[in-house]
Short mmCIF file of C-alpha atoms in Angstrom, two decimals:
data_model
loop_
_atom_site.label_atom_id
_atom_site.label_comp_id
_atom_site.label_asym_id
_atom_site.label_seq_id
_atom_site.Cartn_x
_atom_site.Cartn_y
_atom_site.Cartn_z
CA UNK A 1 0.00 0.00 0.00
CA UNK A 2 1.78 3.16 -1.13
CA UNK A 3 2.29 5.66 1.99
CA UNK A 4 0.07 8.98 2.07
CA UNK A 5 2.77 11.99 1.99
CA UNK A 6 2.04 14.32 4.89
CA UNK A 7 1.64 17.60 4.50
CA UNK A 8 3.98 20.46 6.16
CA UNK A 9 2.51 23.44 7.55
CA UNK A 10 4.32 26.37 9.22
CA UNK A 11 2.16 26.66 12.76
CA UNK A 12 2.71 30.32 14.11
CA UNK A 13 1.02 31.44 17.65
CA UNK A 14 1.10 35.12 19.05
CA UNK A 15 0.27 36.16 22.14
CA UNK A 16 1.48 38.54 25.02
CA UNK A 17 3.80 37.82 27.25
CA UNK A 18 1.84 38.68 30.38
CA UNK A 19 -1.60 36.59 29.15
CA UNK A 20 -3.12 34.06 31.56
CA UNK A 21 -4.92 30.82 30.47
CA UNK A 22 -8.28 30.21 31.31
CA UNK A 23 -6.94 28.52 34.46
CA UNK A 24 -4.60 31.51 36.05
CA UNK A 25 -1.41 30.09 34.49
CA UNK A 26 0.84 32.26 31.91
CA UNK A 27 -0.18 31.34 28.78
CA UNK A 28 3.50 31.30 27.15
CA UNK A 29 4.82 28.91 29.76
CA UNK A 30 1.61 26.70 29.11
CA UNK A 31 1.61 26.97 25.46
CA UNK A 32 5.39 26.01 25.35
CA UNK A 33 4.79 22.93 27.82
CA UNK A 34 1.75 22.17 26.08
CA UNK A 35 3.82 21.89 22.48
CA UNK A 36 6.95 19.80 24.54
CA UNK A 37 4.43 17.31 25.78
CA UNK A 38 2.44 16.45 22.69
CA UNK A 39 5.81 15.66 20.55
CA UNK A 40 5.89 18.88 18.47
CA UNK A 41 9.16 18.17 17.41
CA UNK A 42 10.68 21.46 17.35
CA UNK A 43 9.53 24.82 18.72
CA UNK A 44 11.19 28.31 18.13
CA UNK A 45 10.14 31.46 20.22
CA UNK A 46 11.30 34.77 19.71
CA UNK A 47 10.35 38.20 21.12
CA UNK A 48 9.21 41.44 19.55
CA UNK A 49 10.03 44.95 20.23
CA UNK A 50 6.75 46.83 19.54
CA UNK A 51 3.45 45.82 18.62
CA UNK A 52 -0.34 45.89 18.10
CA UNK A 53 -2.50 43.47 20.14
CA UNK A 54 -5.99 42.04 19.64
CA UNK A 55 -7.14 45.17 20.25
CA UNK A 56 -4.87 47.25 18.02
CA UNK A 57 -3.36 48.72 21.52
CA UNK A 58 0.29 49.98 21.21
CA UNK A 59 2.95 47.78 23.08
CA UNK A 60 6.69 48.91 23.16
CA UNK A 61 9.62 48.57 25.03
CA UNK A 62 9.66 51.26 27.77
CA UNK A 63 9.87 49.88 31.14
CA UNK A 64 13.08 48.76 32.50
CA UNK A 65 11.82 45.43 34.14
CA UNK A 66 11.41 44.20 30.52
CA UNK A 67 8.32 41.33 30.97
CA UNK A 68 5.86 44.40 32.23
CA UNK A 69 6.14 45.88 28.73
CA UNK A 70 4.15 42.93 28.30
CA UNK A 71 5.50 42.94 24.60
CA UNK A 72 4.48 40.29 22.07
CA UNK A 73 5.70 36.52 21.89
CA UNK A 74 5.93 34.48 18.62
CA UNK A 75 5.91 30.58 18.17
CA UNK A 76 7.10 28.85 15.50
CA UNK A 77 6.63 25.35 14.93
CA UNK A 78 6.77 22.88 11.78
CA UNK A 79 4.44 20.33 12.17
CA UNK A 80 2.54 17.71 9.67
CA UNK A 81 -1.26 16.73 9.30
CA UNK A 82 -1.21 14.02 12.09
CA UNK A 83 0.39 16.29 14.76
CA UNK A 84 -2.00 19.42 13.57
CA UNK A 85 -4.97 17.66 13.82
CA UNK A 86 -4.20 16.00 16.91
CA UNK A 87 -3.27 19.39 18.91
CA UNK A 88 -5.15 22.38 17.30
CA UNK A 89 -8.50 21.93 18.70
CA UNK A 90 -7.19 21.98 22.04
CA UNK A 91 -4.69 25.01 21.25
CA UNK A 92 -7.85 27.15 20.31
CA UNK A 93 -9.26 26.23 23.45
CA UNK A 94 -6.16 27.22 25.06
CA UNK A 95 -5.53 30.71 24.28
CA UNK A 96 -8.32 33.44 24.99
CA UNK A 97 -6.42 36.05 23.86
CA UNK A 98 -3.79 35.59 20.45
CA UNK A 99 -3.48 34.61 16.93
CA UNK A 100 -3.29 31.22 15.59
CA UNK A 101 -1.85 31.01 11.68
CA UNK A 102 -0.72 28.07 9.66
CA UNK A 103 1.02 28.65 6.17
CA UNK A 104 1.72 25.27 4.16
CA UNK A 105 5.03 24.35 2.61
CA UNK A 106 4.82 24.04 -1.04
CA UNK A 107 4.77 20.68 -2.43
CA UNK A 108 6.13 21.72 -6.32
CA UNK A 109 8.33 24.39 -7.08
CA UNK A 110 7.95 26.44 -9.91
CA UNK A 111 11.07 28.25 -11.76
CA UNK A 112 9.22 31.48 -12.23
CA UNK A 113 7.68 31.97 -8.70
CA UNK A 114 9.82 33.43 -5.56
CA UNK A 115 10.03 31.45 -1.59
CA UNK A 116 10.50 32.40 1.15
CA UNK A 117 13.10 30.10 3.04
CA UNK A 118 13.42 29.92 7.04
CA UNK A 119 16.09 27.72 8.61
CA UNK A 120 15.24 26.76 12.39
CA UNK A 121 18.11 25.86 14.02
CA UNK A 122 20.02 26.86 17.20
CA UNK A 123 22.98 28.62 17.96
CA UNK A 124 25.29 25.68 19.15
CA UNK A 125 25.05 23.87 16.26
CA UNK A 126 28.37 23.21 14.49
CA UNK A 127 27.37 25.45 11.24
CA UNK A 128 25.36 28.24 12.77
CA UNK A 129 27.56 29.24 15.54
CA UNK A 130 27.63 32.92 15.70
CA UNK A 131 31.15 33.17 13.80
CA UNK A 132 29.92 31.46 11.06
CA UNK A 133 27.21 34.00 10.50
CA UNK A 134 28.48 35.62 7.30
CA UNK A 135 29.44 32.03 6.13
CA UNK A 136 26.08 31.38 6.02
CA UNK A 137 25.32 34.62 4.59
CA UNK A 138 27.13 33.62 1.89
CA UNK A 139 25.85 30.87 0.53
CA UNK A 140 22.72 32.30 0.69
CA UNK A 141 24.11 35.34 -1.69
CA UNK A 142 26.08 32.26 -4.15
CA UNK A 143 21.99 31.45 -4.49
CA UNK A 144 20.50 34.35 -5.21
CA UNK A 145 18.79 35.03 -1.73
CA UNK A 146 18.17 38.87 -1.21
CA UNK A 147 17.11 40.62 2.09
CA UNK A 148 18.32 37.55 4.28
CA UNK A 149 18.26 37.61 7.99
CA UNK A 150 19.60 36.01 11.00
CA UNK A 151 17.48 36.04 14.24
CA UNK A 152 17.53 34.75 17.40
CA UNK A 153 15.16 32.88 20.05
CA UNK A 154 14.31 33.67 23.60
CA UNK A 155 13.54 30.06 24.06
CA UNK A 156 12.15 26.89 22.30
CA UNK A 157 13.97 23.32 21.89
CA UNK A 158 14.39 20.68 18.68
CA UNK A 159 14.77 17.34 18.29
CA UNK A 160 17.04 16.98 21.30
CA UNK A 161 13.38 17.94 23.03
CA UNK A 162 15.46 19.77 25.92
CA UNK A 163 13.83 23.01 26.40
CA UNK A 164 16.53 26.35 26.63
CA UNK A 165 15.51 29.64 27.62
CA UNK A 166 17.26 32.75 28.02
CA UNK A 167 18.58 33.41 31.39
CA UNK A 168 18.71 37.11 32.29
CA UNK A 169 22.96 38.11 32.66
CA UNK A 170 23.47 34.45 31.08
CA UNK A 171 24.02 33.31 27.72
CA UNK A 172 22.59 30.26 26.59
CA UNK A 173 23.99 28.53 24.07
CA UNK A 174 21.61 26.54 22.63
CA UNK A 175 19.01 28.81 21.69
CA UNK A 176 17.27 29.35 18.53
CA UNK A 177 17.86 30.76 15.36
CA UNK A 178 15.97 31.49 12.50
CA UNK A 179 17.51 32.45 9.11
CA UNK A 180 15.24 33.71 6.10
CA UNK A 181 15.64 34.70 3.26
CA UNK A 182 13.52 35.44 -0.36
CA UNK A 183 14.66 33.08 -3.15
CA UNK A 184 13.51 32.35 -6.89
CA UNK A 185 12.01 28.78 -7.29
CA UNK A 186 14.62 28.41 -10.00
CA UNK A 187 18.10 28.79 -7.92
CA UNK A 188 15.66 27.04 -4.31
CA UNK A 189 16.77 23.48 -5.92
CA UNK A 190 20.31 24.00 -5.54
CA UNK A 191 19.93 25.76 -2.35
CA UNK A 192 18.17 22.77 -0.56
CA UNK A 193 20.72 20.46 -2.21
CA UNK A 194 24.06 22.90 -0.30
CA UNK A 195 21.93 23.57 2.96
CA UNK A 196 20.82 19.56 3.28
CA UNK A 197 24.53 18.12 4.27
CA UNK A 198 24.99 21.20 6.61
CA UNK A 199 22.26 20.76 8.64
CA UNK A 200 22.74 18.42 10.97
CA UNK A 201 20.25 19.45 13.70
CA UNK A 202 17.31 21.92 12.27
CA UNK A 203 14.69 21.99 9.74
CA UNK A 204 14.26 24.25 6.33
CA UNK A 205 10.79 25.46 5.49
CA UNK A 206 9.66 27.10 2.06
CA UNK A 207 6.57 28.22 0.91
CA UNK A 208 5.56 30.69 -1.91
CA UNK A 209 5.61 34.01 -1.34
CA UNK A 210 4.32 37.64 -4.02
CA UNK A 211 7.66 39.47 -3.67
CA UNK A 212 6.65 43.09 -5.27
CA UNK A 213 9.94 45.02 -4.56
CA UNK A 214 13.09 43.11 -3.53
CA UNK A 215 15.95 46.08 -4.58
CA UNK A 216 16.67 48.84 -3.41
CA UNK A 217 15.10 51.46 -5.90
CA UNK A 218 13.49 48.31 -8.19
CA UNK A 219 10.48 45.94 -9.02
CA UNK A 220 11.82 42.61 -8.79
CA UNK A 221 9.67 41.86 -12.15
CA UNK A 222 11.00 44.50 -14.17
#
């Protein structure tokens, strides 16, 4: 019996970083336990600097004590059809306040179309450590990959499923790292093909993306 392919979706949860669950708890710390204990295999979470909440109120960072800013958390997650169906009816129930989104990875690539690529990963990993940066940055450039960026977690764990978080006055050297970048679907073969030996603990993600400017002073179609 030939085997189903399952599809890959991009799961991405927002919330703030002071918002209870229903039952009292913080809802980041529950959401990231929540996503350990049901086998998500890999969960990246980063922080922003400013934002607009479900109420389109301004958050920022002003206070010194940096979680009453109460600023905006973001998980990332790459997960198939058995693990989404299995733990996104209890994830709506979980969050009373937030965005849910799912984007899925594209399944054919098509020469004349344009990807985004993101490359979860963390920092102690033998390729991405953080002198190796503008190796990496290279042979994103020797593909064509324009407006790339390198970004890191606050917290979040992979397939070693050991959870590291970002101690205040302590580096830790294991956390996340997301690099992205905006590539044509006819250089994203080769690309896959140089980042797939490389990559010995993280995941690549691509799905299509409209890319209406992508130089500085130019249409990327003309």
């Amino acid at each position: 019996m030939k085997e189903v392919k399952q599809m890959k979706y991009l799961l991405r949860i927002i919330v703030d970083e002071l918002d209870e669950a229903y039952n009292g708890q913080n809802l980041a710390h529950l959401l990231l336990k929540f996503l350990w204990r049901n086998h998500v295999p890999g969960v990246t979470l980063r922080k922003g600097k400013m934002s607009l909440d479900g109420h389109a109120e301004l958050h920022e960072q002003v206070a010194e004590d940096e979680p009453f800013n109460n600023l905006p958390l973001i998980f990332e997650a790459i997960i198939d059809d058995e693990v989404l169906d299995r733990i996104m009816p209890l994830i709506l129930r979980m969050i009373p306040n937030g965005q849910v989104s799912l984007t899925f990875e594209e399944e054919t690539i098509v020469p004349t179309e344009h990807y985004d690529i993101k490359i979860f990963t963390k920092a102690d990993n033998k390729w991405f450590r953080k002198d190796h940066y503008e190796d990496i940055l290279d042979l994103f450039q020797q593909h064509q990959v324009t407006w790339a960026t390198v970004t890191e977690g606050v917290a979040g764990y992979g397939a070693d499923h050991v959870i590291h978080r970002q101690e205040k006055f302590h580096f830790a050297h294991s956390l996340p790292i997301v690099i992205e970048g905006i590539v044509s679907g006819a250089t994203l073969p080769d690309l896959l093909k140089a980042i797939q030996p490389l990559l010995q603990d993280g995941v690549v993600f691509t799905t299509k993306v409209d890319v209406r400017e992508n130089t500085t002073g130019g249409n990327v179609n003309g």
